[in-house]
Amino acid sequence: MAQYFSEPSRTFSEYLLIPGYSSADCIPSNVSLKTPLVKYRKGQEECPITMNIPVVSAIMQSVSGEKMAIALAKEGGISFIYGSQTIEDEAAMIKAVKDNKAGFVKSDSNIRPDSTMADVVALKKRTGHSTIAVTEDGTAEGKVVGLVTSRDYRVSRMDPSTKVSEFMTPFEKLIWAKDDCTLKEANDIIWDHKLNALPIIDNNQRLKSFVFRKDYDAHKNNPDELLDSHKRYIVGAGINTRDYADRVPALLNAGVDVLCVDSSEGFSEFQQMTIRHIKDTYGEDVKVGAGNIVDREGFRFLAEAGADFIKIGIGGGSICITRETKGIGRGQATAVIEVAAARDQYFKETGIYIPICSDGGIVYDYHMTLALAMGADFLMLGRYFSRFDESPTNKLNLNGTYVKEYWGEGSNRARNWQRYDDGEGSKLKFEEGVDSYVPYAGSLKDNVQQTMAKIKATMCNCGALSIPELQEKAKLTVVSSTSIVEGGAHDVILKDKGNGATI
């Protein structure tokens, strides 16, 4: 007969943290949110990839493009570029992120020498940038022949048809640096010569990037940015269990740092075959996460298959309807608690620590702290990141409110058959995700910093200065439906910000 669980599976909203003793040192500025991304021998070696904040962006078309990856890496997290696109397009996104070496900015304002001042004005209006590279072919990597800044022309005094070659600063008069210079060397040149921008050029006089004076302070303001050994942003990528033999080498050639098998259900031979192929072909240096699973058996299966991290969660995402359509899943809190115990047991047996990622079920910021306290090493977030400027979707005005589009990988819009294929063909037979809107929330930086501040403050309430310490000291209690009501504003007349009081 079927196996039954005596206890119901629970969500994060059904738990609260009990405060613990806080010493005088327990203040948010002393809290570290560093966390391991991939497996390692804990206590014997350093983790190959450690994040500075415990969040990654979801492997979704509506969440993780190159802009998201760069913005999140600046804050200390990692984006996983979505795999529901052609191999070439995904590799191009990875390359775009890796080409953005910290402090070295790929030029997006480029023009030909035979263009006109009117073209310069139009380009400046479109990009908002006043520093424009003049290249032979007008591309970002063309041969540099000059540079145009706002000091080189006056709209009120010049004919709009004036050729760029007539008023640009020619290459012979430019101060530039070779593409093997360090960021410190580039900044020294900028300060020594009182420049606003320094072109970085290769041996063939082709433009590689710019270093800007204004970015110096910006990088000082990103102390947690996540960089590889070449000062490039760290980025991940999603893969499927169908074309991995072709997709993985292309992503590795583009510079990807970590892979993740993207699937609605990871306890399968397909994932085992994918992981083993990658490990047999490339060895342990290529890191690949797997999932999703919701119990100890699923964790053990993927751990023994060779997964470098394991994702938890089925049906808990805000746009996921897997539970509704298939009746499969588990409350996210219960799943995290059980898998965390399995992870710890595996570590005791083998000495290998495999990080676990809670994917889905996060509604409020405090749910993130709960997930970490329950044992998650980091969190994968979709809806949270989809609201920001840096997500790839359109910002719309819907009935006077700004929103962003957000759709699931299991929706008809994504058409991601590799993720949901049953092995019988490439047709998506039914949806497991919806197409929706989320409230627009502004920039990633502002929101992530506020969220991390909340997590740090809560950890201090629990007397913890690190995520491992939080997991050791946390005390959690199940809450009743009435105590949930008690936790919000109640029995008062709330002030309406626009029109006075409301009941």
PDB file of C-alpha atoms in Angstrom, residues 200-455:
ATOM      1  CA  ILE A 200      41.296  49.947 -23.285  1.00  0.00           C
ATOM      2  CA  ILE A 201      42.712  48.806 -26.614  1.00  0.00           C
ATOM      3  CA  ASP A 202      44.385  45.593 -27.866  1.00  0.00           C
ATOM      4  CA  ASN A 203      47.493  45.172 -30.033  1.00  0.00           C
ATOM      5  CA  ASN A 204      45.405  45.542 -33.201  1.00  0.00           C
ATOM      6  CA  GLN A 205      44.033  48.915 -32.079  1.00  0.00           C
ATOM      7  CA  ARG A 206      40.635  47.347 -31.436  1.00  0.00           C
ATOM      8  CA  LEU A 207      38.471  48.605 -28.588  1.00  0.00           C
ATOM      9  CA  LYS A 208      38.033  46.183 -25.700  1.00  0.00           C
ATOM     10  CA  SER A 209      36.378  48.326 -23.031  1.00  0.00           C
ATOM     11  CA  PHE A 210      36.400  51.594 -21.095  1.00  0.00           C
ATOM     12  CA  VAL A 211      37.375  52.442 -17.545  1.00  0.00           C
ATOM     13  CA  PHE A 212      35.468  55.447 -16.215  1.00  0.00           C
ATOM     14  CA  ARG A 213      36.450  57.851 -13.452  1.00  0.00           C
ATOM     15  CA  LYS A 214      32.896  57.810 -12.078  1.00  0.00           C
ATOM     16  CA  ASP A 215      33.055  54.029 -11.598  1.00  0.00           C
ATOM     17  CA  TYR A 216      35.918  54.277  -9.108  1.00  0.00           C
ATOM     18  CA  ASP A 217      33.613  55.247  -6.259  1.00  0.00           C
ATOM     19  CA  ALA A 218      30.966  52.814  -7.511  1.00  0.00           C
ATOM     20  CA  HIS A 219      33.339  49.882  -7.109  1.00  0.00           C
ATOM     21  CA  LYS A 220      34.317  51.083  -3.670  1.00  0.00           C
ATOM     22  CA  ASN A 221      30.604  50.928  -2.883  1.00  0.00           C
ATOM     23  CA  ASN A 222      30.406  47.254  -3.906  1.00  0.00           C
ATOM     24  CA  PRO A 223      32.672  45.569  -1.351  1.00  0.00           C
ATOM     25  CA  ASP A 224      30.859  42.234  -1.701  1.00  0.00           C
ATOM     26  CA  GLU A 225      31.075  41.891  -5.491  1.00  0.00           C
ATOM     27  CA  LEU A 226      31.732  38.318  -6.574  1.00  0.00           C
ATOM     28  CA  LEU A 227      34.681  37.987  -8.958  1.00  0.00           C
ATOM     29  CA  ASP A 228      36.761  35.200 -10.451  1.00  0.00           C
ATOM     30  CA  SER A 229      40.560  35.145 -10.483  1.00  0.00           C
ATOM     31  CA  HIS A 230      40.580  37.434 -13.543  1.00  0.00           C
ATOM     32  CA  LYS A 231      38.376  40.073 -11.876  1.00  0.00           C
ATOM     33  CA  ARG A 232      35.378  39.034 -13.987  1.00  0.00           C
ATOM     34  CA  TYR A 233      31.888  38.593 -12.561  1.00  0.00           C
ATOM     35  CA  ILE A 234      30.957  35.042 -11.564  1.00  0.00           C
ATOM     36  CA  VAL A 235      27.940  33.661 -13.426  1.00  0.00           C
ATOM     37  CA  GLY A 236      26.011  30.395 -13.601  1.00  0.00           C
ATOM     38  CA  ALA A 237      23.903  28.759 -16.293  1.00  0.00           C
ATOM     39  CA  GLY A 238      20.997  26.365 -16.530  1.00  0.00           C
ATOM     40  CA  ILE A 239      21.191  23.206 -18.633  1.00  0.00           C
ATOM     41  CA  ASN A 240      18.678  20.491 -19.502  1.00  0.00           C
ATOM     42  CA  THR A 241      18.862  16.702 -19.653  1.00  0.00           C
ATOM     43  CA  ARG A 242      18.556  16.533 -23.438  1.00  0.00           C
ATOM     44  CA  ASP A 243      21.262  18.523 -25.239  1.00  0.00           C
ATOM     45  CA  TYR A 244      23.860  18.726 -22.454  1.00  0.00           C
ATOM     46  CA  ALA A 245      26.557  17.054 -24.560  1.00  0.00           C
ATOM     47  CA  ASP A 246      26.445  20.034 -26.948  1.00  0.00           C
ATOM     48  CA  ARG A 247      25.387  22.787 -24.560  1.00  0.00           C
ATOM     49  CA  VAL A 248      27.915  22.276 -21.758  1.00  0.00           C
ATOM     50  CA  PRO A 249      31.106  22.706 -23.862  1.00  0.00           C
ATOM     51  CA  ALA A 250      29.691  25.861 -25.443  1.00  0.00           C
ATOM     52  CA  LEU A 251      28.921  27.355 -22.022  1.00  0.00           C
ATOM     53  CA  LEU A 252      32.342  26.383 -20.682  1.00  0.00           C
ATOM     54  CA  ASN A 253      34.019  28.026 -23.680  1.00  0.00           C
ATOM     55  CA  ALA A 254      32.023  31.174 -22.930  1.00  0.00           C
ATOM     56  CA  GLY A 255      33.448  31.176 -19.388  1.00  0.00           C
ATOM     57  CA  VAL A 256      30.583  29.929 -17.193  1.00  0.00           C
ATOM     58  CA  ASP A 257      31.593  29.307 -13.576  1.00  0.00           C
ATOM     59  CA  VAL A 258      28.908  26.855 -12.469  1.00  0.00           C
ATOM     60  CA  LEU A 259      26.090  24.860 -14.092  1.00  0.00           C
ATOM     61  CA  CYS A 260      22.729  23.685 -12.796  1.00  0.00           C
ATOM     62  CA  VAL A 261      20.424  21.035 -14.237  1.00  0.00           C
ATOM     63  CA  ASP A 262      17.070  22.787 -14.518  1.00  0.00           C
ATOM     64  CA  SER A 263      14.148  20.461 -13.951  1.00  0.00           C
ATOM     65  CA  SER A 264      10.809  20.416 -12.195  1.00  0.00           C
ATOM     66  CA  GLU A 265      11.709  17.044 -10.636  1.00  0.00           C
ATOM     67  CA  GLY A 266      15.263  15.867 -10.092  1.00  0.00           C
ATOM     68  CA  PHE A 267      14.881  12.363  -8.677  1.00  0.00           C
ATOM     69  CA  SER A 268      15.377  10.792 -12.100  1.00  0.00           C
ATOM     70  CA  GLU A 269      17.795   8.764 -14.190  1.00  0.00           C
ATOM     71  CA  PHE A 270      17.920  11.650 -16.674  1.00  0.00           C
ATOM     72  CA  GLN A 271      19.651  13.864 -14.098  1.00  0.00           C
ATOM     73  CA  GLN A 272      21.939  11.058 -13.020  1.00  0.00           C
ATOM     74  CA  MET A 273      23.030  10.520 -16.639  1.00  0.00           C
ATOM     75  CA  THR A 274      23.582  14.256 -17.161  1.00  0.00           C
ATOM     76  CA  ILE A 275      25.702  14.736 -14.041  1.00  0.00           C
ATOM     77  CA  ARG A 276      27.789  11.641 -14.671  1.00  0.00           C
ATOM     78  CA  HIS A 277      28.454  12.642 -18.285  1.00  0.00           C
ATOM     79  CA  ILE A 278      29.716  16.051 -17.141  1.00  0.00           C
ATOM     80  CA  LYS A 279      31.917  14.599 -14.406  1.00  0.00           C
ATOM     81  CA  ASP A 280      33.286  11.819 -16.638  1.00  0.00           C
ATOM     82  CA  THR A 281      34.023  14.262 -19.454  1.00  0.00           C
ATOM     83  CA  TYR A 282      35.343  17.297 -17.578  1.00  0.00           C
ATOM     84  CA  GLY A 283      36.202  16.075 -14.107  1.00  0.00           C
ATOM     85  CA  GLU A 284      35.471  17.654 -10.756  1.00  0.00           C
ATOM     86  CA  ASP A 285      36.630  21.110 -11.847  1.00  0.00           C
ATOM     87  CA  VAL A 286      33.315  21.661 -13.647  1.00  0.00           C
ATOM     88  CA  LYS A 287      30.681  22.329 -11.008  1.00  0.00           C
ATOM     89  CA  VAL A 288      27.069  21.285 -11.590  1.00  0.00           C
ATOM     90  CA  GLY A 289      24.074  21.560  -9.275  1.00  0.00           C
ATOM     91  CA  ALA A 290      20.941  19.434  -9.590  1.00  0.00           C
ATOM     92  CA  GLY A 291      17.342  19.171  -8.472  1.00  0.00           C
ATOM     93  CA  ASN A 292      14.650  19.716  -7.582  1.00  0.00           C
ATOM     94  CA  ILE A 293      13.908  17.241  -4.784  1.00  0.00           C
ATOM     95  CA  VAL A 294      11.868  17.375  -1.552  1.00  0.00           C
ATOM     96  CA  ASP A 295      13.037  14.490   0.643  1.00  0.00           C
ATOM     97  CA  ARG A 296      16.104  12.649   1.948  1.00  0.00           C
ATOM     98  CA  GLU A 297      15.908   9.934  -0.711  1.00  0.00           C
ATOM     99  CA  GLY A 298      16.055  12.519  -3.481  1.00  0.00           C
ATOM    100  CA  PHE A 299      19.019  14.243  -1.838  1.00  0.00           C
ATOM    101  CA  ARG A 300      20.926  10.982  -1.416  1.00  0.00           C
ATOM    102  CA  PHE A 301      20.297  10.005  -5.035  1.00  0.00           C
ATOM    103  CA  LEU A 302      21.686  13.254  -6.443  1.00  0.00           C
ATOM    104  CA  ALA A 303      24.559  13.349  -3.956  1.00  0.00           C
ATOM    105  CA  GLU A 304      25.691   9.907  -5.070  1.00  0.00           C
ATOM    106  CA  ALA A 305      25.249  10.918  -8.706  1.00  0.00           C
ATOM    107  CA  GLY A 306      27.876  13.617  -8.120  1.00  0.00           C
ATOM    108  CA  ALA A 307      25.877  16.849  -7.748  1.00  0.00           C
ATOM    109  CA  ASP A 308      27.850  19.825  -6.399  1.00  0.00           C
ATOM    110  CA  PHE A 309      24.772  21.418  -4.824  1.00  0.00           C
ATOM    111  CA  ILE A 310      21.168  20.272  -4.593  1.00  0.00           C
ATOM    112  CA  LYS A 311      17.991  22.318  -5.011  1.00  0.00           C
ATOM    113  CA  ILE A 312      14.900  21.740  -2.892  1.00  0.00           C
ATOM    114  CA  GLY A 313      11.337  22.558  -3.864  1.00  0.00           C
ATOM    115  CA  ILE A 314       8.496  21.303  -6.057  1.00  0.00           C
ATOM    116  CA  GLY A 315       5.373  23.365  -6.665  1.00  0.00           C
ATOM    117  CA  GLY A 316       6.125  26.181  -4.221  1.00  0.00           C
ATOM    118  CA  GLY A 317       6.995  28.933  -6.693  1.00  0.00           C
ATOM    119  CA  SER A 318       4.534  31.794  -7.103  1.00  0.00           C
ATOM    120  CA  ILE A 319       4.017  31.012 -10.805  1.00  0.00           C
ATOM    121  CA  CYS A 320       4.272  27.219 -10.452  1.00  0.00           C
ATOM    122  CA  ILE A 321       1.096  25.120 -10.715  1.00  0.00           C
ATOM    123  CA  THR A 322       2.731  21.674 -10.571  1.00  0.00           C
ATOM    124  CA  ARG A 323       0.850  20.797  -7.384  1.00  0.00           C
ATOM    125  CA  GLU A 324      -2.398  22.002  -8.916  1.00  0.00           C
ATOM    126  CA  THR A 325      -1.994  20.098 -12.183  1.00  0.00           C
ATOM    127  CA  LYS A 326      -0.198  16.953 -10.992  1.00  0.00           C
ATOM    128  CA  GLY A 327      -0.731  16.734  -7.237  1.00  0.00           C
ATOM    129  CA  ILE A 328       3.007  16.462  -6.634  1.00  0.00           C
ATOM    130  CA  GLY A 329       5.090  18.481  -4.199  1.00  0.00           C
ATOM    131  CA  ARG A 330       5.684  19.219  -0.549  1.00  0.00           C
ATOM    132  CA  GLY A 331       5.475  22.171   1.801  1.00  0.00           C
ATOM    133  CA  GLN A 332       8.771  24.020   1.409  1.00  0.00           C
ATOM    134  CA  ALA A 333       9.626  24.319   5.097  1.00  0.00           C
ATOM    135  CA  THR A 334       9.171  20.597   5.727  1.00  0.00           C
ATOM    136  CA  ALA A 335      11.202  19.758   2.612  1.00  0.00           C
ATOM    137  CA  VAL A 336      14.111  21.996   3.652  1.00  0.00           C
ATOM    138  CA  ILE A 337      14.177  20.614   7.208  1.00  0.00           C
ATOM    139  CA  GLU A 338      14.291  16.985   6.036  1.00  0.00           C
ATOM    140  CA  VAL A 339      16.867  17.541   3.294  1.00  0.00           C
ATOM    141  CA  ALA A 340      19.095  19.576   5.628  1.00  0.00           C
ATOM    142  CA  ALA A 341      19.148  16.617   8.015  1.00  0.00           C
ATOM    143  CA  ALA A 342      20.070  14.313   5.122  1.00  0.00           C
ATOM    144  CA  ARG A 343      22.843  16.711   4.086  1.00  0.00           C
ATOM    145  CA  ASP A 344      24.292  16.716   7.600  1.00  0.00           C
ATOM    146  CA  GLN A 345      24.123  12.935   7.790  1.00  0.00           C
ATOM    147  CA  TYR A 346      25.909  12.629   4.431  1.00  0.00           C
ATOM    148  CA  PHE A 347      28.635  14.952   5.700  1.00  0.00           C
ATOM    149  CA  LYS A 348      29.143  12.852   8.837  1.00  0.00           C
ATOM    150  CA  GLU A 349      29.479   9.717   6.719  1.00  0.00           C
ATOM    151  CA  THR A 350      31.709  11.060   3.950  1.00  0.00           C
ATOM    152  CA  GLY A 351      33.318  14.311   5.138  1.00  0.00           C
ATOM    153  CA  ILE A 352      31.857  15.985   2.036  1.00  0.00           C
ATOM    154  CA  TYR A 353      29.546  18.947   2.585  1.00  0.00           C
ATOM    155  CA  ILE A 354      27.002  19.414  -0.219  1.00  0.00           C
ATOM    156  CA  PRO A 355      25.247  22.812  -0.017  1.00  0.00           C
ATOM    157  CA  ILE A 356      21.477  22.817  -0.389  1.00  0.00           C
ATOM    158  CA  CYS A 357      19.406  25.523  -2.051  1.00  0.00           C
ATOM    159  CA  SER A 358      15.817  26.333  -1.119  1.00  0.00           C
ATOM    160  CA  ASP A 359      13.980  27.102  -4.368  1.00  0.00           C
ATOM    161  CA  GLY A 360      10.447  28.485  -4.043  1.00  0.00           C
ATOM    162  CA  GLY A 361       7.995  29.248  -1.280  1.00  0.00           C
ATOM    163  CA  ILE A 362       9.466  32.658  -0.391  1.00  0.00           C
ATOM    164  CA  VAL A 363       6.709  35.253  -0.016  1.00  0.00           C
ATOM    165  CA  TYR A 364       8.190  37.675   2.517  1.00  0.00           C
ATOM    166  CA  ASP A 365      11.764  38.659   3.299  1.00  0.00           C
ATOM    167  CA  TYR A 366      11.607  36.968   6.698  1.00  0.00           C
ATOM    168  CA  HIS A 367      10.938  33.661   4.938  1.00  0.00           C
ATOM    169  CA  MET A 368      14.517  33.849   3.680  1.00  0.00           C
ATOM    170  CA  THR A 369      15.871  33.925   7.212  1.00  0.00           C
ATOM    171  CA  LEU A 370      13.605  31.034   8.171  1.00  0.00           C
ATOM    172  CA  ALA A 371      14.864  28.961   5.224  1.00  0.00           C
ATOM    173  CA  LEU A 372      18.481  29.637   6.223  1.00  0.00           C
ATOM    174  CA  ALA A 373      17.748  28.782   9.847  1.00  0.00           C
ATOM    175  CA  MET A 374      16.137  25.515   8.777  1.00  0.00           C
ATOM    176  CA  GLY A 375      19.338  24.487   7.031  1.00  0.00           C
ATOM    177  CA  ALA A 376      19.414  25.991   3.541  1.00  0.00           C
ATOM    178  CA  ASP A 377      22.844  27.279   2.517  1.00  0.00           C
ATOM    179  CA  PHE A 378      21.375  29.662  -0.040  1.00  0.00           C
ATOM    180  CA  LEU A 379      18.103  30.507  -1.771  1.00  0.00           C
ATOM    181  CA  MET A 380      17.035  30.586  -5.415  1.00  0.00           C
ATOM    182  CA  LEU A 381      14.546  33.398  -6.041  1.00  0.00           C
ATOM    183  CA  GLY A 382      12.409  34.092  -9.093  1.00  0.00           C
ATOM    184  CA  ARG A 383       9.525  36.441  -8.292  1.00  0.00           C
ATOM    185  CA  TYR A 384      11.770  38.468  -5.981  1.00  0.00           C
ATOM    186  CA  PHE A 385      14.266  39.313  -8.736  1.00  0.00           C
ATOM    187  CA  SER A 386      11.720  39.590 -11.551  1.00  0.00           C
ATOM    188  CA  ARG A 387      10.441  42.875 -10.056  1.00  0.00           C
ATOM    189  CA  PHE A 388      13.687  44.772 -10.598  1.00  0.00           C
ATOM    190  CA  ASP A 389      14.994  47.009 -13.372  1.00  0.00           C
ATOM    191  CA  GLU A 390      17.618  44.413 -14.247  1.00  0.00           C
ATOM    192  CA  SER A 391      15.229  41.566 -15.110  1.00  0.00           C
ATOM    193  CA  PRO A 392      14.818  40.987 -18.876  1.00  0.00           C
ATOM    194  CA  THR A 393      11.075  41.678 -19.032  1.00  0.00           C
ATOM    195  CA  ASN A 394       9.016  44.698 -19.982  1.00  0.00           C
ATOM    196  CA  LYS A 395       7.975  47.335 -17.474  1.00  0.00           C
ATOM    197  CA  LEU A 396       4.307  48.196 -18.027  1.00  0.00           C
ATOM    198  CA  ASN A 397       1.720  50.591 -16.640  1.00  0.00           C
ATOM    199  CA  LEU A 398      -1.266  48.466 -15.628  1.00  0.00           C
ATOM    200  CA  ASN A 399      -4.246  50.503 -14.443  1.00  0.00           C
ATOM    201  CA  GLY A 400      -1.970  53.221 -13.092  1.00  0.00           C
ATOM    202  CA  THR A 401       0.476  50.833 -11.388  1.00  0.00           C
ATOM    203  CA  TYR A 402       3.871  49.899 -12.772  1.00  0.00           C
ATOM    204  CA  VAL A 403       4.426  46.164 -13.120  1.00  0.00           C
ATOM    205  CA  LYS A 404       6.857  43.779 -14.775  1.00  0.00           C
ATOM    206  CA  GLU A 405       5.986  40.653 -16.686  1.00  0.00           C
ATOM    207  CA  TYR A 406       6.741  37.333 -15.018  1.00  0.00           C
ATOM    208  CA  TRP A 407       6.093  33.875 -16.409  1.00  0.00           C
ATOM    209  CA  GLY A 408       7.015  30.342 -15.429  1.00  0.00           C
ATOM    210  CA  GLU A 409       9.347  28.050 -17.329  1.00  0.00           C
ATOM    211  CA  GLY A 410       6.523  25.524 -17.412  1.00  0.00           C
ATOM    212  CA  SER A 411       4.165  27.974 -19.149  1.00  0.00           C
ATOM    213  CA  ASN A 412       3.253  27.961 -22.828  1.00  0.00           C
ATOM    214  CA  ARG A 413       5.084  31.279 -23.155  1.00  0.00           C
ATOM    215  CA  ALA A 414       8.409  29.738 -22.144  1.00  0.00           C
ATOM    216  CA  ARG A 415       7.880  26.621 -24.269  1.00  0.00           C
ATOM    217  CA  ASN A 416      10.644  24.965 -22.320  1.00  0.00           C
ATOM    218  CA  TRP A 417      10.011  21.386 -23.394  1.00  0.00           C
ATOM    219  CA  GLN A 418      13.513  20.233 -22.374  1.00  0.00           C
ATOM    220  CA  ARG A 419      12.590  20.917 -18.746  1.00  0.00           C
ATOM    221  CA  TYR A 420       9.270  19.087 -18.746  1.00  0.00           C
ATOM    222  CA  ASP A 421       9.611  16.522 -21.532  1.00  0.00           C
ATOM    223  CA  ASP A 422       8.444  13.045 -20.524  1.00  0.00           C
ATOM    224  CA  GLY A 423      10.851  11.313 -22.883  1.00  0.00           C
ATOM    225  CA  GLU A 424       8.227  10.693 -25.568  1.00  0.00           C
ATOM    226  CA  GLY A 425       8.663  13.839 -27.649  1.00  0.00           C
ATOM    227  CA  SER A 426       9.198  17.570 -27.685  1.00  0.00           C
ATOM    228  CA  LYS A 427       5.638  18.800 -27.340  1.00  0.00           C
ATOM    229  CA  LEU A 428       4.520  20.560 -24.163  1.00  0.00           C
ATOM    230  CA  LYS A 429       1.294  18.692 -23.416  1.00  0.00           C
ATOM    231  CA  PHE A 430       0.113  20.856 -20.512  1.00  0.00           C
ATOM    232  CA  GLU A 431       1.287  23.836 -18.514  1.00  0.00           C
ATOM    233  CA  GLU A 432       2.958  23.746 -15.091  1.00  0.00           C
ATOM    234  CA  GLY A 433       3.419  27.521 -14.872  1.00  0.00           C
ATOM    235  CA  VAL A 434       1.420  30.691 -15.414  1.00  0.00           C
ATOM    236  CA  ASP A 435       1.982  34.004 -17.197  1.00  0.00           C
ATOM    237  CA  SER A 436       1.599  36.960 -14.810  1.00  0.00           C
ATOM    238  CA  TYR A 437       2.648  40.398 -13.591  1.00  0.00           C
ATOM    239  CA  VAL A 438       4.550  41.416 -10.464  1.00  0.00           C
ATOM    240  CA  PRO A 439       4.697  44.889  -8.881  1.00  0.00           C
ATOM    241  CA  TYR A 440       7.686  46.879 -10.167  1.00  0.00           C
ATOM    242  CA  ALA A 441      10.171  47.448  -7.325  1.00  0.00           C
ATOM    243  CA  GLY A 442      13.046  49.538  -8.753  1.00  0.00           C
ATOM    244  CA  SER A 443      16.740  48.691  -8.731  1.00  0.00           C
ATOM    245  CA  LEU A 444      18.227  45.408  -7.578  1.00  0.00           C
ATOM    246  CA  LYS A 445      20.868  47.092  -5.449  1.00  0.00           C
ATOM    247  CA  ASP A 446      18.456  49.040  -3.254  1.00  0.00           C
ATOM    248  CA  ASN A 447      16.129  46.087  -2.691  1.00  0.00           C
ATOM    249  CA  VAL A 448      18.797  43.451  -2.098  1.00  0.00           C
ATOM    250  CA  GLN A 449      20.632  45.628   0.391  1.00  0.00           C
ATOM    251  CA  GLN A 450      17.414  46.222   2.319  1.00  0.00           C
ATOM    252  CA  THR A 451      16.602  42.508   2.333  1.00  0.00           C
ATOM    253  CA  MET A 452      20.087  41.560   3.513  1.00  0.00           C
ATOM    254  CA  ALA A 453      19.789  44.182   6.262  1.00  0.00           C
ATOM    255  CA  LYS A 454      16.596  42.483   7.485  1.00  0.00           C
ATOM    256  CA  ILE A 455      18.266  39.066   7.461  1.00  0.00           C
TER     257      ILE A 455
END
